[in-house]
mmCIF file of C-alpha atoms and ligand atoms in Angstrom:
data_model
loop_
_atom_site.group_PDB
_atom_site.id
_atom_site.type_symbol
_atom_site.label_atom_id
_atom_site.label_comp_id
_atom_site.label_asym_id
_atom_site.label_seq_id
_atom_site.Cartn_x
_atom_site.Cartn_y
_atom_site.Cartn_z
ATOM 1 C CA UNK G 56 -33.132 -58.340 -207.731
ATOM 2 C CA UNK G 57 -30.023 -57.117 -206.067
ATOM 3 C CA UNK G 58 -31.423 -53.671 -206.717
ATOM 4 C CA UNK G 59 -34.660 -54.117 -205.057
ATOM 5 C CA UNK G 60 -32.666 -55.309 -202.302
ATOM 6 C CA UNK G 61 -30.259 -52.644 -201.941
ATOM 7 C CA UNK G 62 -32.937 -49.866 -202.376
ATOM 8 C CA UNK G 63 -35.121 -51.243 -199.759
ATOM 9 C CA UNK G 64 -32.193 -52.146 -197.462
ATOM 10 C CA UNK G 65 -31.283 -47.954 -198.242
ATOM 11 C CA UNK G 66 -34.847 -46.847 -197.510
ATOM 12 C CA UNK G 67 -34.882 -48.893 -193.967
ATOM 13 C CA UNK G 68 -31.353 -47.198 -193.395
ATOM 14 C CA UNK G 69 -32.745 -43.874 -194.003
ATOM 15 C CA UNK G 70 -36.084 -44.291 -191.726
ATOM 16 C CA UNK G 71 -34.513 -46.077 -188.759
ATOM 17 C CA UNK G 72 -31.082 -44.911 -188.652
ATOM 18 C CA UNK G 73 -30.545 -41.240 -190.179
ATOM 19 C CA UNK G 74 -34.642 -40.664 -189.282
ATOM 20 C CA UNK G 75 -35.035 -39.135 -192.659
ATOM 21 C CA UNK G 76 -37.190 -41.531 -194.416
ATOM 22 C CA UNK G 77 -36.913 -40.250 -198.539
ATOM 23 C CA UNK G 78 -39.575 -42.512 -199.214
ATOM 24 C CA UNK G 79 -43.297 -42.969 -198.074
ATOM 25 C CA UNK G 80 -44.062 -46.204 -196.259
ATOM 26 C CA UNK G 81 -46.787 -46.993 -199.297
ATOM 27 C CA UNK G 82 -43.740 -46.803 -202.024
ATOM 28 C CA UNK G 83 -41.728 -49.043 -199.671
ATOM 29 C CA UNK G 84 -44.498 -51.483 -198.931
ATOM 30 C CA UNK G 85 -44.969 -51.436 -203.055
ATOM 31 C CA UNK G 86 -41.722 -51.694 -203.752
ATOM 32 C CA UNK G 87 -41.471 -54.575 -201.061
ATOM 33 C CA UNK G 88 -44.310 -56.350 -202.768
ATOM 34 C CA UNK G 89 -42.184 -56.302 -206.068
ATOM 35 C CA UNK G 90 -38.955 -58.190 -204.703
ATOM 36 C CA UNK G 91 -41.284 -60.610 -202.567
ATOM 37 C CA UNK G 92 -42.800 -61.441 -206.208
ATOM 38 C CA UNK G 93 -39.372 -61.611 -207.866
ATOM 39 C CA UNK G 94 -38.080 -63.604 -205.586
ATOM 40 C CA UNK G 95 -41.459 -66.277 -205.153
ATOM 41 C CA UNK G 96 -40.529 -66.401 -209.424
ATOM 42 C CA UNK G 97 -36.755 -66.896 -208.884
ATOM 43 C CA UNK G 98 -36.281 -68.327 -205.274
ATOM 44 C CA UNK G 99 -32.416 -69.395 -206.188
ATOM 45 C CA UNK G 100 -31.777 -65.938 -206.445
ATOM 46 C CA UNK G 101 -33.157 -64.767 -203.168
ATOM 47 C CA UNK G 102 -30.513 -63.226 -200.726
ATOM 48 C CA UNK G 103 -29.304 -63.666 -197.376
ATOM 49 C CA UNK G 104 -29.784 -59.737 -196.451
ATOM 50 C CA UNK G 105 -33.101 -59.298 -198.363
ATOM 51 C CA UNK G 106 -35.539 -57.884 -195.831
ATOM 52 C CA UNK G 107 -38.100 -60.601 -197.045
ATOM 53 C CA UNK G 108 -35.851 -63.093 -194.677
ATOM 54 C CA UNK G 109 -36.231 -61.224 -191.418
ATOM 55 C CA UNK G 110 -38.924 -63.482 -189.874
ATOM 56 C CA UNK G 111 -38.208 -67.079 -190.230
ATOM 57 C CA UNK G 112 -40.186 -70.300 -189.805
ATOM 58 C CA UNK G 113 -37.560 -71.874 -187.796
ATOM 59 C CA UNK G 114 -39.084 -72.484 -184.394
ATOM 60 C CA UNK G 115 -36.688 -72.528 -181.487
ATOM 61 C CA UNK G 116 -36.912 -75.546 -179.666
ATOM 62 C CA UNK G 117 -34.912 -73.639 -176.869
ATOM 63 C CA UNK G 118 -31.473 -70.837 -177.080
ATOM 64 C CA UNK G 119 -28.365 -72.274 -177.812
ATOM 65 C CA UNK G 120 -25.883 -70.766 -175.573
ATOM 66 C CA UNK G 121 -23.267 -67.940 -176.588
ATOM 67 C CA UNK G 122 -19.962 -67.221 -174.718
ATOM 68 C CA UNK G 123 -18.666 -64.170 -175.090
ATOM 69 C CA UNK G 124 -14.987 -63.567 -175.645
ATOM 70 C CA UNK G 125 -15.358 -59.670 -174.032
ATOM 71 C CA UNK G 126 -17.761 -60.312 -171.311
ATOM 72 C CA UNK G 127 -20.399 -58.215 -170.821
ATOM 73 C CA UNK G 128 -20.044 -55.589 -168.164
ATOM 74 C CA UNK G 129 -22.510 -54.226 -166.136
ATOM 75 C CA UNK G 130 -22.445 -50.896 -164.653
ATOM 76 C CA UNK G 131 -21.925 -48.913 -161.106
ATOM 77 C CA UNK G 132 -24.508 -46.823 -159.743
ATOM 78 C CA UNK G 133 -25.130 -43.576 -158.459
ATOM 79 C CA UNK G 134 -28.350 -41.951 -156.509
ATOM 80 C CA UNK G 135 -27.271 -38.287 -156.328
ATOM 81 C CA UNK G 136 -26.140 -35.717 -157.569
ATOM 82 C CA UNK G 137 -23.543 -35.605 -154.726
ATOM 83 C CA UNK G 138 -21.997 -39.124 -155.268
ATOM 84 C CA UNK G 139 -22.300 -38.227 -158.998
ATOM 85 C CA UNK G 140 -19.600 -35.175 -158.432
ATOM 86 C CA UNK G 141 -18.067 -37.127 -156.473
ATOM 87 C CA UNK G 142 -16.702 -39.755 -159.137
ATOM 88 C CA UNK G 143 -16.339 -37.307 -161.509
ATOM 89 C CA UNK G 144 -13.916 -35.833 -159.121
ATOM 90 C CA UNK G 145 -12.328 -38.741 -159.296
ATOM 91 C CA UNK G 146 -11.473 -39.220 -162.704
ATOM 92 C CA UNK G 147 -10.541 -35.447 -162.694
ATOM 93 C CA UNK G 148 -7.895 -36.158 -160.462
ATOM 94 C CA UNK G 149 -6.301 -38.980 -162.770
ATOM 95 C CA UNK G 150 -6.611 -37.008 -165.817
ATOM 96 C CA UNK G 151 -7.348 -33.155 -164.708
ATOM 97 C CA UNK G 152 -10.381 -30.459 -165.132
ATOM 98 C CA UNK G 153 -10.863 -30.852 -168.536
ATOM 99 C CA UNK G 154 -11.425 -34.520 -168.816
ATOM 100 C CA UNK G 155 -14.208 -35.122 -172.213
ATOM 101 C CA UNK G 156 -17.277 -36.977 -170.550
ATOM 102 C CA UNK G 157 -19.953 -38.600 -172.639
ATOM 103 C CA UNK G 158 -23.828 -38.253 -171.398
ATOM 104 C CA UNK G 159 -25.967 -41.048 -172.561
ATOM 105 C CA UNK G 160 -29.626 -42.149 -172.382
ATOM 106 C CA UNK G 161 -29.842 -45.511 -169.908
ATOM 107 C CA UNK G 162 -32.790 -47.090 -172.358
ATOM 108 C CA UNK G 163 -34.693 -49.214 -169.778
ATOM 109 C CA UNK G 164 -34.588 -52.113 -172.254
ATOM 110 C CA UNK G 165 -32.232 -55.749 -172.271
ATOM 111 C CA UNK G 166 -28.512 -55.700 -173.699
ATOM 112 C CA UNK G 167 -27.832 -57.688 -176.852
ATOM 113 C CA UNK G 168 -25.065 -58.587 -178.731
ATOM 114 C CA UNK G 169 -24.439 -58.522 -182.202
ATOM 115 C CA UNK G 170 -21.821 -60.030 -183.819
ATOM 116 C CA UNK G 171 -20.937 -59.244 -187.797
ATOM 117 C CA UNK G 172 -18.618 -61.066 -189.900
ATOM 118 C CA UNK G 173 -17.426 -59.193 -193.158
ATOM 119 C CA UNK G 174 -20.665 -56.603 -192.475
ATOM 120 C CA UNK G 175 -23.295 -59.235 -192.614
ATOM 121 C CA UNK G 176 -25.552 -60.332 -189.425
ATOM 122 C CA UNK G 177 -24.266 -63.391 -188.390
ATOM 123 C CA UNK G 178 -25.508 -63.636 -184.434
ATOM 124 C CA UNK G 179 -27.401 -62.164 -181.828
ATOM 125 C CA UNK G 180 -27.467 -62.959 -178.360
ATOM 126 C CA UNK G 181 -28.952 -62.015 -174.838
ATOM 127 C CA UNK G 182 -26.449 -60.757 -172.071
ATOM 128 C CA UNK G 183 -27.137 -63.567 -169.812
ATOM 129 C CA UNK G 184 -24.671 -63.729 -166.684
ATOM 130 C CA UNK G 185 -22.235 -61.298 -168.688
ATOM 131 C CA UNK G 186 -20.224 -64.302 -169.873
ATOM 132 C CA UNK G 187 -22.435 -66.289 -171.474
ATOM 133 C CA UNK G 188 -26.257 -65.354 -173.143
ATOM 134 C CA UNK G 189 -28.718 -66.872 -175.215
ATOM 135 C CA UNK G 190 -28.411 -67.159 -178.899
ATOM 136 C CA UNK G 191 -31.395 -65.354 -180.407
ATOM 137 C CA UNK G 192 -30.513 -65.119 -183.827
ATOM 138 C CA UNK G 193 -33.451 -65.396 -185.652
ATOM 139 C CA UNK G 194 -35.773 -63.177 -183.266
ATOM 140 C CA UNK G 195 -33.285 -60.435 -183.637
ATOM 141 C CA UNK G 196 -33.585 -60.299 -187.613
ATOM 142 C CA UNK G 197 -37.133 -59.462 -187.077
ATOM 143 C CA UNK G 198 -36.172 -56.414 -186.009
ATOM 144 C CA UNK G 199 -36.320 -53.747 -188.859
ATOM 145 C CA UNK G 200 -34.292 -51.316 -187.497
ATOM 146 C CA UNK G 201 -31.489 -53.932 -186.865
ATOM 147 C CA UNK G 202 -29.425 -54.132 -190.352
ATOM 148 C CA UNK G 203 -28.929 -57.500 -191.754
ATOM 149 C CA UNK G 204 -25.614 -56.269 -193.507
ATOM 150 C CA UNK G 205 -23.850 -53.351 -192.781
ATOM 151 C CA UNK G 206 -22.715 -50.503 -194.938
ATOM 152 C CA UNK G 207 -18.829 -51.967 -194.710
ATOM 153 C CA UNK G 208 -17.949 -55.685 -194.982
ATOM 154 C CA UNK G 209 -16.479 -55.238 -190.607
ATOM 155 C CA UNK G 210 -15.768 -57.813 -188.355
ATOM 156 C CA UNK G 211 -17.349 -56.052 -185.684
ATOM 157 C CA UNK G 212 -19.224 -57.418 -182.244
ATOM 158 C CA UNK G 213 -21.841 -54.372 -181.288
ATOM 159 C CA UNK G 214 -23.366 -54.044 -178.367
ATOM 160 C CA UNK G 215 -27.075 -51.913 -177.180
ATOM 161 C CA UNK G 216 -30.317 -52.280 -175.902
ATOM 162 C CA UNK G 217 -33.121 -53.818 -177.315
ATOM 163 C CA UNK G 218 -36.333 -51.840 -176.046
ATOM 164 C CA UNK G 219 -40.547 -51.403 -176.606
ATOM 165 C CA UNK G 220 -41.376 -48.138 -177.397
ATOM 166 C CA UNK G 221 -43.932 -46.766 -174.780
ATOM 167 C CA UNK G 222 -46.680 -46.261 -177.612
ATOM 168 C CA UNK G 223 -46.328 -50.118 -178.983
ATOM 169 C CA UNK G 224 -46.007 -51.132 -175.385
ATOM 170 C CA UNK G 225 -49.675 -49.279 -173.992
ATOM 171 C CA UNK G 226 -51.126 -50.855 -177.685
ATOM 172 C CA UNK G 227 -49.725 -54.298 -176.984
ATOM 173 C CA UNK G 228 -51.328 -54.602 -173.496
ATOM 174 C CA UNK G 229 -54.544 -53.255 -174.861
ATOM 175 C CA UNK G 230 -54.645 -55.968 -177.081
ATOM 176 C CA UNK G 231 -53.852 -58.545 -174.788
ATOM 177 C CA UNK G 232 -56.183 -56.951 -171.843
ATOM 178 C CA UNK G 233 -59.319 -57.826 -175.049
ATOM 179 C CA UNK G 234 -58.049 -61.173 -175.672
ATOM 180 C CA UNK G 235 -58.030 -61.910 -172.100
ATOM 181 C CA UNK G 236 -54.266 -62.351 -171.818
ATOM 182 C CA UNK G 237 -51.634 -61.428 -168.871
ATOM 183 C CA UNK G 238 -50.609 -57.718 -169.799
ATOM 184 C CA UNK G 239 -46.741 -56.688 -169.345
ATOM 185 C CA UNK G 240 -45.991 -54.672 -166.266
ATOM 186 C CA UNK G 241 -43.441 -52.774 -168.378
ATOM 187 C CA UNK G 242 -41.661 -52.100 -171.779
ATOM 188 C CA UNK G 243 -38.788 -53.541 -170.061
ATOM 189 C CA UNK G 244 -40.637 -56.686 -169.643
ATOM 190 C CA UNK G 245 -42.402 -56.826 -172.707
ATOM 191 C CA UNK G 246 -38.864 -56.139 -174.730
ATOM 192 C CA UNK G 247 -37.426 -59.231 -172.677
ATOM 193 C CA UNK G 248 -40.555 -61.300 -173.245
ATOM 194 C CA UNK G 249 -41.162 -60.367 -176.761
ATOM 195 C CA UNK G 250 -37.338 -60.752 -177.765
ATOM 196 C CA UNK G 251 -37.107 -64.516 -176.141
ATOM 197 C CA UNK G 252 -40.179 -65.912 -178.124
ATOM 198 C CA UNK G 253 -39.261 -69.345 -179.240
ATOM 199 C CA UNK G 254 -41.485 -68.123 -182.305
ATOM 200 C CA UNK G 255 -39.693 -65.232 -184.572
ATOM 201 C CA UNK G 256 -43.217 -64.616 -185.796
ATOM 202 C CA UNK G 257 -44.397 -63.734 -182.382
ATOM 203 C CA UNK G 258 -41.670 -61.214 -181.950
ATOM 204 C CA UNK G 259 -41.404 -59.870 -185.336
ATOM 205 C CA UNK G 260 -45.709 -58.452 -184.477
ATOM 206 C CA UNK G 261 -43.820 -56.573 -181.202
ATOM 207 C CA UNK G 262 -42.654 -53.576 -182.840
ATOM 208 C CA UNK G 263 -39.398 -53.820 -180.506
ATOM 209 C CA UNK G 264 -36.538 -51.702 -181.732
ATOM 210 C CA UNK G 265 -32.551 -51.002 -180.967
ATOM 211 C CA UNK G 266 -29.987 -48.213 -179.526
ATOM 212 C CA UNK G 267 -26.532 -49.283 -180.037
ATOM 213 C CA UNK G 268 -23.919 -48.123 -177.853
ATOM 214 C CA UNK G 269 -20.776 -50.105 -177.562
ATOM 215 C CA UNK G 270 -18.732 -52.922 -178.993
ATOM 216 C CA UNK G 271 -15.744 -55.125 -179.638
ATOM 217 C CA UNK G 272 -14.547 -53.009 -182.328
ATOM 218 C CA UNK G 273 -11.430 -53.873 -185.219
ATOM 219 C CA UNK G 274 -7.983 -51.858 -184.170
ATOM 220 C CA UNK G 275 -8.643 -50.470 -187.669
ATOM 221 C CA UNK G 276 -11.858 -49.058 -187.295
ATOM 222 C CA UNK G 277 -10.022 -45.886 -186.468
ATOM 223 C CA UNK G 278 -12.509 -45.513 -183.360
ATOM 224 C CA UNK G 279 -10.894 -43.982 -180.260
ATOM 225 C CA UNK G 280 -13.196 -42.370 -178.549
ATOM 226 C CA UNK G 281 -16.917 -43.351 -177.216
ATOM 227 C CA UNK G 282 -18.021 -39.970 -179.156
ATOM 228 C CA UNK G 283 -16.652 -41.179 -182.254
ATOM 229 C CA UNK G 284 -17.999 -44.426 -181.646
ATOM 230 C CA UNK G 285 -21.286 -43.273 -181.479
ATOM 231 C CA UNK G 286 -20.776 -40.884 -184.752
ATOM 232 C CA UNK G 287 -19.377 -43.830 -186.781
ATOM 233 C CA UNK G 288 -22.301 -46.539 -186.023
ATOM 234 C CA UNK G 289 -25.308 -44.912 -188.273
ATOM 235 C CA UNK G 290 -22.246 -44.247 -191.028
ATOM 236 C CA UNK G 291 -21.859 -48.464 -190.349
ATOM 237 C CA UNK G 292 -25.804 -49.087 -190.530
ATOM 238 C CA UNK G 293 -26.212 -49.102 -186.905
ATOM 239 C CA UNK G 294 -28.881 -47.126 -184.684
ATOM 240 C CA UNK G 295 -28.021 -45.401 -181.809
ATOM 241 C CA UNK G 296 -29.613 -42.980 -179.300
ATOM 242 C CA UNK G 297 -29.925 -39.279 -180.645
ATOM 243 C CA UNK G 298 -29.553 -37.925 -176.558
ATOM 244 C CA UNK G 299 -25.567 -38.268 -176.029
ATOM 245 C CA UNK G 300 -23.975 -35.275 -175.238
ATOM 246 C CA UNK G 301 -20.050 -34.694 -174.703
ATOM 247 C CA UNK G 302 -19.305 -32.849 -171.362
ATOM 248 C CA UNK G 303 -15.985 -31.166 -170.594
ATOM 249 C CA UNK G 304 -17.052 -30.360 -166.438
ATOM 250 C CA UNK G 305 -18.731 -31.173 -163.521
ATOM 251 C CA UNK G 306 -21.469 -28.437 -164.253
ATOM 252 C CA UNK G 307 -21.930 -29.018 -168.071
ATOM 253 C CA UNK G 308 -22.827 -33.185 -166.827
ATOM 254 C CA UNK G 309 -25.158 -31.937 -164.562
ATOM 255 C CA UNK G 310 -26.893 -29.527 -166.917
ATOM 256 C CA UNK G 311 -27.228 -32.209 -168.761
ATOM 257 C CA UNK G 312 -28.742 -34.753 -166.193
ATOM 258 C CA UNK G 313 -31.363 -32.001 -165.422
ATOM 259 C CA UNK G 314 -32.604 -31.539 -168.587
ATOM 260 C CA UNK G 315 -33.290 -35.847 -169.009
ATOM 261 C CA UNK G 316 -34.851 -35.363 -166.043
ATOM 262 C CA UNK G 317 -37.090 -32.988 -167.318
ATOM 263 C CA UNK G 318 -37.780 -34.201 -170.899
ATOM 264 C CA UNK G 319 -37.722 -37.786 -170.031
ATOM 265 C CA UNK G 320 -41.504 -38.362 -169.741
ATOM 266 C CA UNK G 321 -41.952 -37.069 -172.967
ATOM 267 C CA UNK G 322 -39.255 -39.321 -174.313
ATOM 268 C CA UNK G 323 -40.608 -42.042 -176.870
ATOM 269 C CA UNK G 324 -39.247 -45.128 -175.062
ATOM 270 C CA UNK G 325 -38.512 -45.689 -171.122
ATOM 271 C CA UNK G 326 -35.013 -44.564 -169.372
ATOM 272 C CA UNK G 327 -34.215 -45.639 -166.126
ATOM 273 C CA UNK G 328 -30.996 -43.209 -166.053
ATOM 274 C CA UNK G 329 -28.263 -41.716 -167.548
ATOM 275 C CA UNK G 330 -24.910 -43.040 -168.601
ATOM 276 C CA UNK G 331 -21.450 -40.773 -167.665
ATOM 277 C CA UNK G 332 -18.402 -42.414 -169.687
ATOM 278 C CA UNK G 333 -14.729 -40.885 -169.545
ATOM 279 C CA UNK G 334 -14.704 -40.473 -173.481
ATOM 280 C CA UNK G 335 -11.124 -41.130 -174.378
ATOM 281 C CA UNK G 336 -10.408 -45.021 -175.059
ATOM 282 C CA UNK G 337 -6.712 -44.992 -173.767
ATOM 283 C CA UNK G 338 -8.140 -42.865 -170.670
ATOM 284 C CA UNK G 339 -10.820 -45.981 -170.406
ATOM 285 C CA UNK G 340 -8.356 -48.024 -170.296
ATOM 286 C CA UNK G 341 -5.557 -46.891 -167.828
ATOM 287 C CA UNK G 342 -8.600 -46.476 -165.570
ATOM 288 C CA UNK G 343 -9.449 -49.943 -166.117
ATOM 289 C CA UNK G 344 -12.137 -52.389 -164.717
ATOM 290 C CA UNK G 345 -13.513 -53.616 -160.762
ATOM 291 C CA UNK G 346 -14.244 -57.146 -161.200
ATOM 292 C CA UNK G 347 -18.055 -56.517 -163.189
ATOM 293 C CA UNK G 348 -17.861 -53.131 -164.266
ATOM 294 C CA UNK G 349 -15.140 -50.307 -165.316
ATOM 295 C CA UNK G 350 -13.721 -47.491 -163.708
ATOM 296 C CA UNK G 351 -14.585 -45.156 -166.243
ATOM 297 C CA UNK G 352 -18.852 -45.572 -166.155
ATOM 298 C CA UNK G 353 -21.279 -44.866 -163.875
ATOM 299 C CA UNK G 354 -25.145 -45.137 -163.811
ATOM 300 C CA UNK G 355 -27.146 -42.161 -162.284
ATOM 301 C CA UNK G 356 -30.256 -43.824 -161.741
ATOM 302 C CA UNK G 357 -33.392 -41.651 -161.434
ATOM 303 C CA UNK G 358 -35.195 -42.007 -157.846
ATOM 304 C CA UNK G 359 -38.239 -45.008 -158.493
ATOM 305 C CA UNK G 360 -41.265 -43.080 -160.115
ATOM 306 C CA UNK G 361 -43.988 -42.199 -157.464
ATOM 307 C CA UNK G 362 -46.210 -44.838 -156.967
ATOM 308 C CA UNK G 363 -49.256 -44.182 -159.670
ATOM 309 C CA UNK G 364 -52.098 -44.526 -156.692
ATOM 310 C CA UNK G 365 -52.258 -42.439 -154.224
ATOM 311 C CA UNK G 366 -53.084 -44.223 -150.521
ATOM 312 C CA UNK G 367 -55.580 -42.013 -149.344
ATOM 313 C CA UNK G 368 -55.333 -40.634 -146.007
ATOM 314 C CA UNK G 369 -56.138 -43.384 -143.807
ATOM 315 C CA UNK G 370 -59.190 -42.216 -141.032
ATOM 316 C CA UNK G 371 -57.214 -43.240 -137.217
ATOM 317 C CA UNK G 372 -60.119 -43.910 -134.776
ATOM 318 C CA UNK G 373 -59.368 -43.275 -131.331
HETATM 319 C C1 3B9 N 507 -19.963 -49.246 -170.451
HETATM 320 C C2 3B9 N 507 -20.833 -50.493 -170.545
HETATM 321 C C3 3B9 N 507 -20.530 -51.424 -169.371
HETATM 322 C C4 3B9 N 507 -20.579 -51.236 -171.876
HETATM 323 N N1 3B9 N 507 -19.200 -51.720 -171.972
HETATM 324 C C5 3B9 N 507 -18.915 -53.030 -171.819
HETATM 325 O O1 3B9 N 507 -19.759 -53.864 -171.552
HETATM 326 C C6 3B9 N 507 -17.483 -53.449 -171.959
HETATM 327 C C7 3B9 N 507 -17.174 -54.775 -171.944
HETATM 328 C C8 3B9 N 507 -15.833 -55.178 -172.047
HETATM 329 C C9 3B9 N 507 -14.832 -54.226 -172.162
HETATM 330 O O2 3B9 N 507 -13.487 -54.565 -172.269
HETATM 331 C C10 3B9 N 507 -13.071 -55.679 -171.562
HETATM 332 C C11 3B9 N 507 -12.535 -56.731 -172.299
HETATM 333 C C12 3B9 N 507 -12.093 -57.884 -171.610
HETATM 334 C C13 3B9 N 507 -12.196 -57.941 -170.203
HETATM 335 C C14 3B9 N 507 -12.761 -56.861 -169.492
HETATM 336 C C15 3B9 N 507 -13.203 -55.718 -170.185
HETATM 337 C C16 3B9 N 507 -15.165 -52.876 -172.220
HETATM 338 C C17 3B9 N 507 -16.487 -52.481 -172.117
HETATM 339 C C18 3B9 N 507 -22.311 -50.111 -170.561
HETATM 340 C C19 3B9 N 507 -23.252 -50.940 -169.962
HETATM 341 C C20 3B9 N 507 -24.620 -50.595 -170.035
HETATM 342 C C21 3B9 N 507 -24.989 -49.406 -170.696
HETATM 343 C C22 3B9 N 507 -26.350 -48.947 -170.831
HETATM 344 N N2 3B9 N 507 -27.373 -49.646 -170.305
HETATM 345 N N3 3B9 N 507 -26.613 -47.808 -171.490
HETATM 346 C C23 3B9 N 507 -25.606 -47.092 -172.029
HETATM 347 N N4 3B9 N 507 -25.908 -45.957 -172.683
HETATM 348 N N5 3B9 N 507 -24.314 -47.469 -171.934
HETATM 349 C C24 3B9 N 507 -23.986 -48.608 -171.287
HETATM 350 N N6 3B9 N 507 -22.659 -48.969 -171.205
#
């Protein structure tokens, strides 16, 4: 039993994390089939991080609410590449030319939490205000790509987006445009209603999926730097966003923020930016926080897409 539940949890690790499935998706579903008989033969022996316990009965009657010890910070924004420059200038002058910068995909999803205690899943919550979300536990272990224990027994609070990818989002309003239903207006929409079901059955049918990008992390983690952040999480378990790129100049940043902006449309899942962090953790910190978001981030948000219709030209009679 523990063996079909390691090999499984291995083969979702593989396909979601690393994105190098070993395995096709009939041997999983077969060997999936297997534990879900062992276990219906020998339900004392059925464990808390087998993938058969993603999707719950419980119904929520509502969220309980979370408070979060590190709140969670939002982010200052930028329209140009002018008042981009300008704050990179900024931090150049605190710590010189050659301050590291890490690029990062803005996924146009919501931020979760997602707290684990000796490496297993014990919470997930909504942002909320920043200080306080909603506790959406059992939604979140529907979420395949979201480990249920991690490869280390950490104490570890990680932080990301939850997001629709564009292909599940155009299929889900399909579906509900047949059935007659209200479709979503956007992934971003659909994520946030699909995630806040008070049924975990409902949201484990929405395909939603994670990128992981932060976190309260242990002093031992021997983490100090976003970069190395980001390379540690898929050796954890954790999924994170492919796209990051570390910068060491103004013009290598906005290479960089050129290139999203060309490739972004064919991206699998909606962006509404990119992310510019100073990379250093000590460097985060001397440059410290405003009262929501810290010195050392900055959004460059992508002008509004062009409105889809175009208003024809309108005929002025005289
Ligand atoms: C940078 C940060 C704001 C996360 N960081 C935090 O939320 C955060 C929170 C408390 C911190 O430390 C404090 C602890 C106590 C008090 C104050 C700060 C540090 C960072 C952020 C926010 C949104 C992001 C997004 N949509 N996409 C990407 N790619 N990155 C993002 N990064």
């Amino acid at each position: 039993m523990v063996e079909l539940v390691d090999q499984l949890n291995h083969y979702a690790h593989e396909y979601y994390v690393l994105d190098q499935p070993s395995v096709s998706d009939d041997l999983y579903d077969k060997t999936y089939r297997q534990l879900e008989e062992l276990e219906a033969s020998h339900p004392e022996l059925i464990q808390s991080d087998s993938p058969t316990q993603r999707v719950g009965d419980v119904l929520n009657e509502k969220f309980d609410k979370v408070h979060f010890d590190h709140p969670m910070l939002s982010l200052g924004d930028v329209f140009s590449q002018e008042e981009l420059m300008t704050w990179v200038d900024g931090v150049q002058k605190e710590f010189g030319p050659d301050t590291e910068f890490v690029c990062e995909m803005k996924i146009d999803g919501l931020s979760v939490s997602l707290l684990y205690q000796d490496g297993s899943l014990v919470r997930g919550a909504t942002r909320g205000d920043g200080n306080t979300g909603e506790n959406i536990t059992n939604n979140i272990k529907t979420i395949s790509s979201i480990p249920l224990r991690l490869q280390e027994p950490l104490n570890v609070e990680v932080r990301g987006e939850i997001y629709m990818p564009k292909a599940s989002f155009a299929k889900l309003n399909e579906e509900r445009e047949a059935a007659g239903l209200a479709t979503f207006a956007n992934p971003r929409n659909s994520a946030a209603g699909s995630v806040r079901q008070l049924d975990p059955k409902v949201t484990a049918k929405r395909n939603l999926n994670v990128f992981l990008y932060t976190g309260v992390l242990p002093a031992d983690a021997g983490v100090n730097s976003q970069a190395e952040l980001l390379t540690s999480y898929p050796q954890w378990g954790l999924r994170v966003n492919p796209e990051f790129k570390l910068t060491h100049s103004k013009e290598e940043i906005w290479d960089y923020v050129e290139h999203v902006s060309q490739v972004r449309h064919d991206l699998a899942y909606d962006i509404d930016g990119i992310v510019i962090k100073v990379n250093d953790f000590d460097q985060q910190e001397e440059l410290g926080y405003t009262v929501k978001a810290p010195r050392w981030a900055i959004a460059y948000k992508f002008p509004a897409e062009q409105a889809k219709t175009t208003i024809r030209d309108i005929e002025w009679t005289v």
